[in-house]
Short mmCIF file of N, CA and C in Angstrom, two decimals:
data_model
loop_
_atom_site.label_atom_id
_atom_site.label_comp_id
_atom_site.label_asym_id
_atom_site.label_seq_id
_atom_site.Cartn_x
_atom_site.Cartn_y
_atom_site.Cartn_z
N UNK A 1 9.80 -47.79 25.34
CA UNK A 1 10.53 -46.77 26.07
C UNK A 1 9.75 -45.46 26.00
N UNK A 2 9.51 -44.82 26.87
CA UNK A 2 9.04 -43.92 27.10
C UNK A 2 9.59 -42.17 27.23
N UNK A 3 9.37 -41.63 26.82
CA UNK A 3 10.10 -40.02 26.37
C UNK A 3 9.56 -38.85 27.03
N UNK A 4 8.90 -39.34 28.12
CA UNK A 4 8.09 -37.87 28.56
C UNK A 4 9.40 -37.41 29.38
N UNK A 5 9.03 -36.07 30.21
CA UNK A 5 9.81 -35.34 31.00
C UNK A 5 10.81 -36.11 31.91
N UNK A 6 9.90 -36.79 32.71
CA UNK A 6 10.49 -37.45 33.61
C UNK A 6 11.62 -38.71 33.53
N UNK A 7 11.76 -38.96 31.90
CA UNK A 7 12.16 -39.91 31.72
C UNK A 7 13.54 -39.69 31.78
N UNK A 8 14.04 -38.45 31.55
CA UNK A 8 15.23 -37.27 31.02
C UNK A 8 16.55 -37.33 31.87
N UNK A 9 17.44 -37.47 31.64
CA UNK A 9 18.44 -37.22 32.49
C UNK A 9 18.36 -35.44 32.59
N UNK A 10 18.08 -34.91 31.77
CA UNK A 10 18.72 -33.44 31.73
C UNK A 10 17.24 -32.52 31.23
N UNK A 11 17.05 -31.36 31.08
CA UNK A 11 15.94 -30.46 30.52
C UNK A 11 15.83 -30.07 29.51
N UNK A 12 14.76 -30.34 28.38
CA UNK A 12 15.20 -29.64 27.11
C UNK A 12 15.52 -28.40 27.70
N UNK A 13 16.62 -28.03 26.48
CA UNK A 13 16.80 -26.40 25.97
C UNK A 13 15.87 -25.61 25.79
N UNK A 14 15.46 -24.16 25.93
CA UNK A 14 14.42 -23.09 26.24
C UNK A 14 14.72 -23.21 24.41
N UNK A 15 13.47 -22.42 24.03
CA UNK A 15 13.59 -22.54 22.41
C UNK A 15 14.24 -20.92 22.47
N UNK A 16 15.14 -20.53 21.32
CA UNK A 16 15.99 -19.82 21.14
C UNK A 16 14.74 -18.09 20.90
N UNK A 17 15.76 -17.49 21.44
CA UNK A 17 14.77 -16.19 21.62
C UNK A 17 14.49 -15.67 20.33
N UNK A 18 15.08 -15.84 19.15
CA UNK A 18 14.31 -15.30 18.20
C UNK A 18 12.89 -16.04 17.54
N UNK A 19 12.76 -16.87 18.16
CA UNK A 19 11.86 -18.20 17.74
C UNK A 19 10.14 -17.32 18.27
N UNK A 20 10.47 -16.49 19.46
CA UNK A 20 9.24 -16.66 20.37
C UNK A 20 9.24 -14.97 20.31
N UNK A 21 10.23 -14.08 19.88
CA UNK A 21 10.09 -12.38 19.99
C UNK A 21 9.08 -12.06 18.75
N UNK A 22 7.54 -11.44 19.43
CA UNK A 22 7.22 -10.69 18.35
C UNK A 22 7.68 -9.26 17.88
N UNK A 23 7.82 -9.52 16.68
CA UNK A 23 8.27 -8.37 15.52
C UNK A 23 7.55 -7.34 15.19
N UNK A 24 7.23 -6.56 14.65
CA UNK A 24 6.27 -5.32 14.65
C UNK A 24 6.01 -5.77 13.21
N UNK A 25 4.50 -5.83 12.84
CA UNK A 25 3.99 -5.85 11.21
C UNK A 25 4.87 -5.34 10.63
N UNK A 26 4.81 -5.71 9.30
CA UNK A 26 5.95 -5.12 7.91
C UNK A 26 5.31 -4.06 7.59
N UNK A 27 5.02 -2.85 7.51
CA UNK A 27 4.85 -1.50 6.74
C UNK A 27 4.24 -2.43 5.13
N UNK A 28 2.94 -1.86 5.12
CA UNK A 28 2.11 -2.20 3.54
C UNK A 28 2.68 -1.26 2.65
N UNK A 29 3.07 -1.79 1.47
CA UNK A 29 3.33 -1.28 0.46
C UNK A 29 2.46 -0.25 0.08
N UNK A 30 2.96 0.71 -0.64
CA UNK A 30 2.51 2.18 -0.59
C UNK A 30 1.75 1.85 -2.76
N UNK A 31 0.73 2.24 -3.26
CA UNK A 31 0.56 2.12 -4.30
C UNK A 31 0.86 1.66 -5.40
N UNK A 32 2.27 3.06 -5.23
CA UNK A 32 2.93 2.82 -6.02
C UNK A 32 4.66 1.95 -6.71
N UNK A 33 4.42 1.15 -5.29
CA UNK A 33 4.92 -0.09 -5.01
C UNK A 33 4.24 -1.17 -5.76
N UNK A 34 3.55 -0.67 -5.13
CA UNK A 34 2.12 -2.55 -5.52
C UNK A 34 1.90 -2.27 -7.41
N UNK A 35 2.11 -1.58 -7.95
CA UNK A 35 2.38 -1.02 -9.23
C UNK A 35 3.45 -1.67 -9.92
N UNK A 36 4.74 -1.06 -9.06
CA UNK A 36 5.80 -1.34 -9.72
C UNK A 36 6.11 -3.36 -9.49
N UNK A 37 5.14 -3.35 -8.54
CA UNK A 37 5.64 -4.79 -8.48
C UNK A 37 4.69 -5.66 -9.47
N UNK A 38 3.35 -5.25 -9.80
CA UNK A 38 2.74 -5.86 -11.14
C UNK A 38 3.52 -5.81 -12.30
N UNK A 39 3.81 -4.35 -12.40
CA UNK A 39 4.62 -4.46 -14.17
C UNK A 39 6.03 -5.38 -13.98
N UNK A 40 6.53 -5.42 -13.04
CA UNK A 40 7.76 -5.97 -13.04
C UNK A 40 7.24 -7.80 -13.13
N UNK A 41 5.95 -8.10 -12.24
CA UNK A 41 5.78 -9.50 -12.65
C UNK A 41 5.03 -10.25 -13.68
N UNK A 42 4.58 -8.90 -14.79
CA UNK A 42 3.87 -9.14 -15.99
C UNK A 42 4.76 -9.50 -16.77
N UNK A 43 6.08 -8.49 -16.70
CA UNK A 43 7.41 -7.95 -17.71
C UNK A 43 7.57 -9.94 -17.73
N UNK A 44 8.02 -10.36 -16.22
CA UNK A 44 8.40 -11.43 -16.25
C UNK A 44 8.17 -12.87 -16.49
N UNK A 45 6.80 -12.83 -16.71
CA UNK A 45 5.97 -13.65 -16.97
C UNK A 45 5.80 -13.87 -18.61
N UNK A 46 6.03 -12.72 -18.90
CA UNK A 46 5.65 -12.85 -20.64
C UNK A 46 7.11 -12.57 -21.46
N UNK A 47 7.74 -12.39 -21.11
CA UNK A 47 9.20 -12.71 -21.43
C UNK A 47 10.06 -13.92 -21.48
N UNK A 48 10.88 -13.89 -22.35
CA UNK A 48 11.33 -15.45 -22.88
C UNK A 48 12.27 -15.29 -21.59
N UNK A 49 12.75 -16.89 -21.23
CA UNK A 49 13.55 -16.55 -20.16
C UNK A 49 14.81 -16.88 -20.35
N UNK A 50 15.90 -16.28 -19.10
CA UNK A 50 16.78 -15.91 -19.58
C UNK A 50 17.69 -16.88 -19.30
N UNK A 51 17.09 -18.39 -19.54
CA UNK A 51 17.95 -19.64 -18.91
C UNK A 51 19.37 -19.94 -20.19
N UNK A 52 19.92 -19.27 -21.10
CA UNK A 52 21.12 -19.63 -21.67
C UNK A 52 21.00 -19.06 -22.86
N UNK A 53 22.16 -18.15 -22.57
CA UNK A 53 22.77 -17.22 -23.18
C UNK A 53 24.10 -18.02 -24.25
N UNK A 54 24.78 -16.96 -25.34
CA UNK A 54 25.09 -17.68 -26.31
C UNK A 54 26.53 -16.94 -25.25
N UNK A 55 27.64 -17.37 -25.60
CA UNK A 55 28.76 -16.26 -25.18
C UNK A 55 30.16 -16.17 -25.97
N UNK A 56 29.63 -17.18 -27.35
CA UNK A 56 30.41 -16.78 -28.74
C UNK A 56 29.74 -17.16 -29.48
N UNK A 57 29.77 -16.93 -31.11
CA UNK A 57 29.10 -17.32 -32.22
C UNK A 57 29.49 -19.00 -32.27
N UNK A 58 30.23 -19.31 -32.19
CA UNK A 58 30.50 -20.61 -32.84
C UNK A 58 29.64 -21.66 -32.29
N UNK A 59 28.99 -21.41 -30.99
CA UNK A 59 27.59 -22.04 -30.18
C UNK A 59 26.76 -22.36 -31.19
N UNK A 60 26.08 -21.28 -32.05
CA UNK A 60 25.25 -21.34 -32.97
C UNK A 60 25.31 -22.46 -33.99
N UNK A 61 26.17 -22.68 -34.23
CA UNK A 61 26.37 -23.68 -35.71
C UNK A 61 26.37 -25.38 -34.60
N UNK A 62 25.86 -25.27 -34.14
CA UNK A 62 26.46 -26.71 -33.58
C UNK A 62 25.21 -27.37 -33.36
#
């Protein structure tokens, strides 16, 4: 069976307009952005993580 155009009862759908609108570049981070975003992914990288927390003592003994 064959799937080209002609085969179709009906027309694909146009692809949806946000699919095909270009957007204007994102604005580059300014220095002292690109800064705050190293220390923040050093901080996070070398820090224990924060996968489970205690939320009474009696956790501990068990």
């Amino acid at each position: 069976m064959s799937t080209s155009t002609h085969d179709r009862a009906y027309p694909e759908p146009a692809a949806h307009p946000n699919w095909t609108t270009r957007r204007p570049a994102p604005r580059p981070l300014t220095p002292a952005q690109q800064q705050l975003n190293r220390e923040a992914l050093l901080l996070a990288q070398h820090s224990p993580s924060p996968r489970r927390t205690r939320k009474n003592p009696t956790e501990a003994t068990r």
